[in-house]
Amino acid sequence: MRGLIQRFSGLFILLALCLFLSFSTEYFLTQRNLVNIVLQTSILAIVALGVGMTMLTAGIDLSVGSVAAFCGAIAAGLIVESQLGIWLAIPVAVVAGISLGLLNGLLIVYGSLPPFIATLATMAIGRGLTLVYTDGRPITVPDPAFVFIGNGEVLGVPLPVIIMAALLLTAYLFLAHTRTGRNLYAIGGNEKTAHLAGISVARGKLLVYMISAFAAATAGIILTARLWSAQPTTGMGLELEAIAAAVLGGTSLFGGRGSAWGIMVGVFIIGVVSNGLNLLEISSYYQQVIKGFVFIMAVILDMYARKK
Amino acid sequence: MAIGPCILRMEGITKRFPGVKALDEVRFDLCAGEIHALAGENGAGKSTLMKILSGEYQADGGTIHLKDNPVEIANPQTAQTLGIAIINQELALIPYLSVAENIFLGREPVKQVPRFVDWQKLNQDAAEYLQRLKLDFGPQTLVEDLSIAQQQMVEVAKALSLDAQILIMDEPTSALTEKESEILFDLMAELKARGIAVVYISHRMEEIQRLADRVTVFRDGRYVATSEIADITIEGIIQQMVGRKLQAHTPVTAIQATETALKLVDLTVHRHGIEALNLSLGKGEVLGIAGLVGAGRSELARSIFGVDPIDSGDIFVDGRKVRIQSPKDAIAAGIGLVPENRKEQGLLLKMAVGENITINILKRISRFLFLNKRKAMDIAQTYIEKLKVKTPGAMEKTINLSGGNQQKIVIAKWLTMHPQVMILDEPTRGIDIGAKNEIYALIRELAGSGMGILIISSELPEILRLCNRIAVMSQRKITAILSREDATQERIMTYATGG
Amino acid sequence: MEKMRGIKAYLQQSGLLIFILIMVGVLALLSDRFLTPANLINILRQASINGIISVGMMLVILTAGIDLSVGAILALSVVVTADLMHRDLPPLLAATAGLSLGGLLGFVNGWLVSRIKVPPFIATLGMMSFARGLALAYTGGKPVTGLDAGFRFLGTGLVAHIPMPIIIAALVFLAGYLLLSQTRIGAYLYALGENREAALFSGIATGFYTKFVFTASGVLAALSGMILIARLDSAQPVIGLGYEFDAIAAVVIGGTSLAGGEGRLSGTLLGVLIIAMLNNALNLTNVSSFYEGIVKGMVIALALILHGLVRKL
């Protein structure tokens, strides 16, 4: 029973939050707002799935915000300035992002750097590259096909939500049903055992940082498309929300524990909190304070749950 | 029981570690369908040899023949493909994966299209092994929900699934209850019947005598002898292990301690399941705490020392009631602890010998906050000489010393502050005989100076040799307190197993 | 082996010195303004801000921690101090309040790490967002300008021709040196970083000293913030963004191990100088400030890899 509560505590928090908000603002439970939450949350969801995978291997990825900004800028720049079509621009941007992920992985696996410091360095490098590439100015992308990625709908469902759903499904199948995915739990749960069982720990780690960068790249491109422009400062603090979401969703900071569905629950907790703060008209500054607070509380709750 | 042909021959195996020759041209052979016990004191090289056999270490010299073919075991994977499996003392399962996934870790069956894990096959195959071992949990149980003993069984199942022809078990019963051990023994008999060769490392002579077909003894990294179990007595094995006849030591008798050094009244520690425990230790007395692993001995020590503070009850040191919420309080109250795990808890390995020896008394040798480093080194030097620590100097990094010398430093660290009570948790684990004897002498000397000494040890001869009285723990309770005269190995074991 | 230890430390320190000399040479060639006394003083003055933070950061890293919140704590402390002075509080009192606030936030970090067992980078990442948000909320995002003239002496004053920031930084380094190498607290901190459990078993109040280093880091961040606003005559809520980065860079360049228990303050001092020269070089050679992050990110990664290699020798 206790295990049950622990495993579903995120869901309880989410339900309680929704209940609270539906009583305190009448707008919360409208269809439009709920769709809006899902849409707003899709970016975070994609990033959190990637960060969550690095956490499964007892790692972390602090560079996702920078990678998102970098890839958004590259995509925008290639479309606007280099006149590349989106079918070429987007893959190039994604590959650029993944190479930053590869850098993370190499620093961690072969440079023996602690993950948080390696990804902190990449965070600075990625942000710097973005500023250099954009010269510190936003790049506006009027290309309708590109803008469609962020604002279009298919059968009434916003495209970002569809992309999120597809990635969620892929992440779920990967983590729950493939050997490589299951082996990530082994790497995070007991690296030595994993190694002795013939699992390539180095390959697994390189893979998760590349996946995390891929997710961040995807999020960055969607974000750019939604705003019609690439902002060099976009995605700052995204890593914080992504880690908070993963932890709230039952992902352990110490590796070996977590699931795609759990992360989604955490993501929606953060999404509903953000939405609630907006509905309650709380200033963005205080929102940042509250998010820092929620982040710390999420970690504290998790630590207590593990101790019991 | 018929023993099959020889399937493994290791000869001239040598292994060096920085500063130590862990194995010196040892040999070992193994036949199909036998249980071959490997005995020796801690540090004799048993585990090192088995780690070489299982591919975790590489030998510096010697040959390994498997069914008359020379083999190189370069890594654990090679060992696996050669049919060699090892179950280590420290369990190594993945907590958040299922039993089935752990059994087939790295070898999960995969469906053709899409290439997902074939859960049905995985769970069925795992269930088969679990049934064969008569285990009462399912293949989909998460390992984190299993007890230690159950996890051990999963390790056995994993070895079986690897189709191992050689199974190495390193102290498998140390964490098991008697009933669980019995299941394991039945299982070993079954493996044997199937022609699997089992290498069995244990400190429990009774188990060796009961289960093994042959026993090989190592001492100080050297091969001593291999005997048919029918041809040798437990005493004979022990003699081979220690290298001489068990000499009669000056008998230790019960002393009339007039004053108590340490008194525990109704000690309760919820997190360790210790309830209303009472014990008193006289000044100048050496009190042994015997019991099986998991009986709660180390937990008791941690609680007295304030690492895991007590929930209720009273602790008296030298007749004064003291409040201990942290090791700092314990030290202030005059209690020292030589912890169970020297490397993780006892020493700052990368720091100098001198820094380690004086870490407890920095306050005493500083004026206001400023350290008198010279004085610190002088004090360290005094204790290095007094305890005959073999080190190039007080500035040497502790990590470069041998186990015995490291342990002396842990003891020296406490001697600097003259505690009223010393608790020593497995003080001679992994230490060679020479250093062991020096430590024994030291303990007697300290007791002679009026210190109260509490020794936790899993080696009964050690307890019998040193202690005035022996408290036996079983399942978090003290089940008996025996005087030296009344204590025998058999009586202690009876109380330790809850009999 | 003792010899090896000496050799390694020597390699690390002399490596850094040689690196600094090469940098000086290259910079002198690239820009004839570099070797002017004005520029050198300028470098030191800029180094003093990061230097003060780095001493706190080093204390934290020595105990195997990290403090990502220094920039944000700095910002919140200075906007509160500046605002209090605007409300006619005496500068001394206002500064004390700011320093105490920095200490309090640092203490919370230490509490989270030692009591709740939150990994340090997570605890301080949360604090970073929290404190920055408070700084923005407190000021409504607007800078507080026009500070007390007496207070500004901290940033602009000269004593015996030496700028105040340099004097204060020198004093902080001296205090750090005494603490780490001459007092028992220093010995405890090294012990704590090398092996927390063994330190606990040796009766060292591990929780207390963990809170101590984070508190010190918070106070020192606030102190360097005071100097900064005194020089700028304005306290902005976005001040100190990314300062944690420079401090971590200085400490790891100086050879302090992120795993704790190993490192010298002299190394950190050299690290601070290298970072300051790097910043100065980016300025002098008119390289866009956008390259800053790229260069520093690479410098941190490289420094860690190189020191890791030396340690493995």
PDB file of C-alpha atoms in Angstrom, chain B residues 337-482:
ATOM      1  CA  LEU B 337      34.710   3.354  17.820  1.00  0.00           C
ATOM      2  CA  VAL B 338      36.911   1.387  15.479  1.00  0.00           C
ATOM      3  CA  PRO B 339      34.305   0.887  12.787  1.00  0.00           C
ATOM      4  CA  GLU B 340      33.457  -2.230  10.855  1.00  0.00           C
ATOM      5  CA  ASN B 341      34.497  -0.785   7.556  1.00  0.00           C
ATOM      6  CA  ARG B 342      37.990   0.551   7.880  1.00  0.00           C
ATOM      7  CA  LYS B 343      38.324   2.082   4.445  1.00  0.00           C
ATOM      8  CA  GLU B 344      34.953   3.763   4.245  1.00  0.00           C
ATOM      9  CA  GLN B 345      34.420   4.777   7.849  1.00  0.00           C
ATOM     10  CA  GLY B 346      37.702   4.623   9.647  1.00  0.00           C
ATOM     11  CA  LEU B 347      40.209   6.432   7.489  1.00  0.00           C
ATOM     12  CA  LEU B 348      40.806   9.391   5.253  1.00  0.00           C
ATOM     13  CA  LEU B 349      42.740   7.319   2.764  1.00  0.00           C
ATOM     14  CA  LYS B 350      44.156  10.110   0.643  1.00  0.00           C
ATOM     15  CA  MET B 351      45.334  12.045   3.652  1.00  0.00           C
ATOM     16  CA  ALA B 352      48.584  11.545   5.507  1.00  0.00           C
ATOM     17  CA  VAL B 353      49.065   8.998   8.268  1.00  0.00           C
ATOM     18  CA  GLY B 354      49.767  11.813  10.705  1.00  0.00           C
ATOM     19  CA  GLU B 355      46.643  13.708   9.740  1.00  0.00           C
ATOM     20  CA  ASN B 356      44.574  10.597  10.355  1.00  0.00           C
ATOM     21  CA  ILE B 357      46.087   9.865  13.739  1.00  0.00           C
ATOM     22  CA  THR B 358      45.471  13.367  15.030  1.00  0.00           C
ATOM     23  CA  ILE B 359      42.069  14.076  13.491  1.00  0.00           C
ATOM     24  CA  ASN B 360      40.274  13.469  16.806  1.00  0.00           C
ATOM     25  CA  ILE B 361      42.431  15.761  18.893  1.00  0.00           C
ATOM     26  CA  LEU B 362      42.813  18.794  16.656  1.00  0.00           C
ATOM     27  CA  LYS B 363      40.926  20.844  19.193  1.00  0.00           C
ATOM     28  CA  ARG B 364      43.401  19.946  21.897  1.00  0.00           C
ATOM     29  CA  ILE B 365      46.421  20.837  19.814  1.00  0.00           C
ATOM     30  CA  SER B 366      45.190  24.125  18.530  1.00  0.00           C
ATOM     31  CA  ARG B 367      45.243  27.497  20.152  1.00  0.00           C
ATOM     32  CA  PHE B 368      41.934  29.195  19.492  1.00  0.00           C
ATOM     33  CA  LEU B 369      41.400  27.883  15.964  1.00  0.00           C
ATOM     34  CA  PHE B 370      45.006  27.738  14.909  1.00  0.00           C
ATOM     35  CA  LEU B 371      46.625  24.348  14.631  1.00  0.00           C
ATOM     36  CA  ASN B 372      49.995  23.480  16.041  1.00  0.00           C
ATOM     37  CA  LYS B 373      51.011  21.294  13.116  1.00  0.00           C
ATOM     38  CA  ARG B 374      54.372  20.478  14.553  1.00  0.00           C
ATOM     39  CA  LYS B 375      52.818  19.142  17.713  1.00  0.00           C
ATOM     40  CA  ALA B 376      50.400  17.113  15.620  1.00  0.00           C
ATOM     41  CA  MET B 377      53.249  15.455  13.757  1.00  0.00           C
ATOM     42  CA  ASP B 378      55.121  14.794  17.014  1.00  0.00           C
ATOM     43  CA  ILE B 379      52.081  13.095  18.487  1.00  0.00           C
ATOM     44  CA  ALA B 380      51.569  11.094  15.309  1.00  0.00           C
ATOM     45  CA  GLN B 381      55.202   9.997  15.380  1.00  0.00           C
ATOM     46  CA  THR B 382      54.836   8.836  18.987  1.00  0.00           C
ATOM     47  CA  TYR B 383      51.931   6.581  18.098  1.00  0.00           C
ATOM     48  CA  ILE B 384      53.544   5.335  14.907  1.00  0.00           C
ATOM     49  CA  GLU B 385      56.416   4.123  17.046  1.00  0.00           C
ATOM     50  CA  LYS B 386      54.284   2.876  19.892  1.00  0.00           C
ATOM     51  CA  LEU B 387      52.070   0.760  17.678  1.00  0.00           C
ATOM     52  CA  LYS B 388      54.933  -0.205  15.354  1.00  0.00           C
ATOM     53  CA  VAL B 389      53.102   1.103  12.297  1.00  0.00           C
ATOM     54  CA  LYS B 390      55.127   0.272   9.204  1.00  0.00           C
ATOM     55  CA  THR B 391      55.160   3.494   7.227  1.00  0.00           C
ATOM     56  CA  PRO B 392      57.875   5.563   5.524  1.00  0.00           C
ATOM     57  CA  GLY B 393      56.754   8.468   7.673  1.00  0.00           C
ATOM     58  CA  ALA B 394      53.904  10.456   9.164  1.00  0.00           C
ATOM     59  CA  MET B 395      53.449  12.293   5.873  1.00  0.00           C
ATOM     60  CA  GLU B 396      52.815   9.133   3.854  1.00  0.00           C
ATOM     61  CA  LYS B 397      49.370   8.807   2.333  1.00  0.00           C
ATOM     62  CA  THR B 398      47.356   6.282   4.323  1.00  0.00           C
ATOM     63  CA  ILE B 399      46.153   4.510   1.202  1.00  0.00           C
ATOM     64  CA  ASN B 400      49.680   3.184   0.595  1.00  0.00           C
ATOM     65  CA  LEU B 401      49.783   1.170   3.827  1.00  0.00           C
ATOM     66  CA  SER B 402      48.806  -2.472   4.272  1.00  0.00           C
ATOM     67  CA  GLY B 403      45.514  -3.409   5.917  1.00  0.00           C
ATOM     68  CA  GLY B 404      47.083  -4.242   9.264  1.00  0.00           C
ATOM     69  CA  ASN B 405      48.970  -0.980   9.462  1.00  0.00           C
ATOM     70  CA  GLN B 406      45.899   0.955   8.423  1.00  0.00           C
ATOM     71  CA  GLN B 407      43.969  -0.666  11.228  1.00  0.00           C
ATOM     72  CA  LYS B 408      46.666   0.312  13.696  1.00  0.00           C
ATOM     73  CA  ILE B 409      46.198   3.896  12.575  1.00  0.00           C
ATOM     74  CA  VAL B 410      42.476   3.686  13.228  1.00  0.00           C
ATOM     75  CA  ILE B 411      43.235   2.432  16.716  1.00  0.00           C
ATOM     76  CA  ALA B 412      45.955   5.028  17.252  1.00  0.00           C
ATOM     77  CA  LYS B 413      43.478   7.714  16.331  1.00  0.00           C
ATOM     78  CA  TRP B 414      41.441   6.744  19.380  1.00  0.00           C
ATOM     79  CA  LEU B 415      44.348   6.189  21.702  1.00  0.00           C
ATOM     80  CA  THR B 416      45.351   9.826  21.279  1.00  0.00           C
ATOM     81  CA  MET B 417      42.265  10.843  23.212  1.00  0.00           C
ATOM     82  CA  HIS B 418      42.262   8.163  25.907  1.00  0.00           C
ATOM     83  CA  PRO B 419      38.609   7.151  25.760  1.00  0.00           C
ATOM     84  CA  GLN B 420      36.936   5.395  28.692  1.00  0.00           C
ATOM     85  CA  VAL B 421      35.234   2.984  26.367  1.00  0.00           C
ATOM     86  CA  MET B 422      36.475   1.546  23.095  1.00  0.00           C
ATOM     87  CA  ILE B 423      34.191  -0.294  20.724  1.00  0.00           C
ATOM     88  CA  LEU B 424      35.998  -2.373  18.131  1.00  0.00           C
ATOM     89  CA  ASP B 425      33.880  -3.722  15.285  1.00  0.00           C
ATOM     90  CA  GLU B 426      35.631  -6.599  13.498  1.00  0.00           C
ATOM     91  CA  PRO B 427      39.039  -5.209  14.418  1.00  0.00           C
ATOM     92  CA  THR B 428      41.086  -7.844  12.613  1.00  0.00           C
ATOM     93  CA  ARG B 429      39.132  -8.322   9.426  1.00  0.00           C
ATOM     94  CA  GLY B 430      41.415  -8.585   6.411  1.00  0.00           C
ATOM     95  CA  ILE B 431      44.593  -8.344   8.465  1.00  0.00           C
ATOM     96  CA  ASP B 432      47.539 -10.706   8.347  1.00  0.00           C
ATOM     97  CA  ILE B 433      48.383 -12.906  11.292  1.00  0.00           C
ATOM     98  CA  GLY B 434      51.348 -10.915  12.534  1.00  0.00           C
ATOM     99  CA  ALA B 435      49.450  -7.647  12.762  1.00  0.00           C
ATOM    100  CA  LYS B 436      46.531  -9.515  14.252  1.00  0.00           C
ATOM    101  CA  ASN B 437      48.577 -10.710  17.184  1.00  0.00           C
ATOM    102  CA  GLU B 438      49.925  -7.230  17.765  1.00  0.00           C
ATOM    103  CA  ILE B 439      46.400  -5.869  17.831  1.00  0.00           C
ATOM    104  CA  TYR B 440      45.332  -8.563  20.301  1.00  0.00           C
ATOM    105  CA  ALA B 441      48.208  -7.639  22.577  1.00  0.00           C
ATOM    106  CA  LEU B 442      47.280  -4.003  22.306  1.00  0.00           C
ATOM    107  CA  ILE B 443      43.673  -4.697  23.254  1.00  0.00           C
ATOM    108  CA  ARG B 444      44.748  -6.583  26.366  1.00  0.00           C
ATOM    109  CA  GLU B 445      47.114  -3.788  27.264  1.00  0.00           C
ATOM    110  CA  LEU B 446      44.389  -1.165  26.948  1.00  0.00           C
ATOM    111  CA  ALA B 447      42.054  -3.216  29.098  1.00  0.00           C
ATOM    112  CA  GLY B 448      44.862  -3.531  31.601  1.00  0.00           C
ATOM    113  CA  SER B 449      45.035   0.235  31.803  1.00  0.00           C
ATOM    114  CA  GLY B 450      41.389   0.347  32.879  1.00  0.00           C
ATOM    115  CA  MET B 451      39.629   1.007  29.601  1.00  0.00           C
ATOM    116  CA  GLY B 452      36.320  -0.789  28.993  1.00  0.00           C
ATOM    117  CA  ILE B 453      36.443  -2.633  25.694  1.00  0.00           C
ATOM    118  CA  LEU B 454      33.603  -3.913  23.569  1.00  0.00           C
ATOM    119  CA  ILE B 455      34.615  -6.222  20.733  1.00  0.00           C
ATOM    120  CA  ILE B 456      32.339  -7.265  17.934  1.00  0.00           C
ATOM    121  CA  SER B 457      33.743 -10.161  15.996  1.00  0.00           C
ATOM    122  CA  SER B 458      32.515 -12.914  13.740  1.00  0.00           C
ATOM    123  CA  GLU B 459      35.561 -15.016  14.485  1.00  0.00           C
ATOM    124  CA  LEU B 460      34.726 -17.010  17.567  1.00  0.00           C
ATOM    125  CA  PRO B 461      38.313 -18.046  18.342  1.00  0.00           C
ATOM    126  CA  GLU B 462      39.163 -14.373  18.478  1.00  0.00           C
ATOM    127  CA  ILE B 463      36.365 -13.662  20.933  1.00  0.00           C
ATOM    128  CA  LEU B 464      37.208 -16.664  23.044  1.00  0.00           C
ATOM    129  CA  ARG B 465      40.815 -15.647  23.134  1.00  0.00           C
ATOM    130  CA  LEU B 466      40.296 -12.038  24.143  1.00  0.00           C
ATOM    131  CA  CYS B 467      37.151 -11.613  26.153  1.00  0.00           C
ATOM    132  CA  ASN B 468      36.314 -11.783  29.831  1.00  0.00           C
ATOM    133  CA  ARG B 469      32.653 -12.103  29.067  1.00  0.00           C
ATOM    134  CA  ILE B 470      30.709 -12.762  25.898  1.00  0.00           C
ATOM    135  CA  ALA B 471      27.330 -11.337  25.040  1.00  0.00           C
ATOM    136  CA  VAL B 472      25.553 -13.201  22.259  1.00  0.00           C
ATOM    137  CA  MET B 473      23.155 -11.360  19.983  1.00  0.00           C
ATOM    138  CA  SER B 474      20.477 -12.835  17.831  1.00  0.00           C
ATOM    139  CA  GLN B 475      17.776 -10.980  15.970  1.00  0.00           C
ATOM    140  CA  ARG B 476      18.526  -7.628  17.591  1.00  0.00           C
ATOM    141  CA  LYS B 477      18.425  -9.008  21.141  1.00  0.00           C
ATOM    142  CA  ILE B 478      21.035 -10.147  23.590  1.00  0.00           C
ATOM    143  CA  THR B 479      20.175 -13.802  24.031  1.00  0.00           C
ATOM    144  CA  ALA B 480      22.891 -14.728  26.498  1.00  0.00           C
ATOM    145  CA  ILE B 481      25.804 -13.376  28.467  1.00  0.00           C
ATOM    146  CA  LEU B 482      28.405 -16.041  29.092  1.00  0.00           C
TER     147      LEU B 482
END
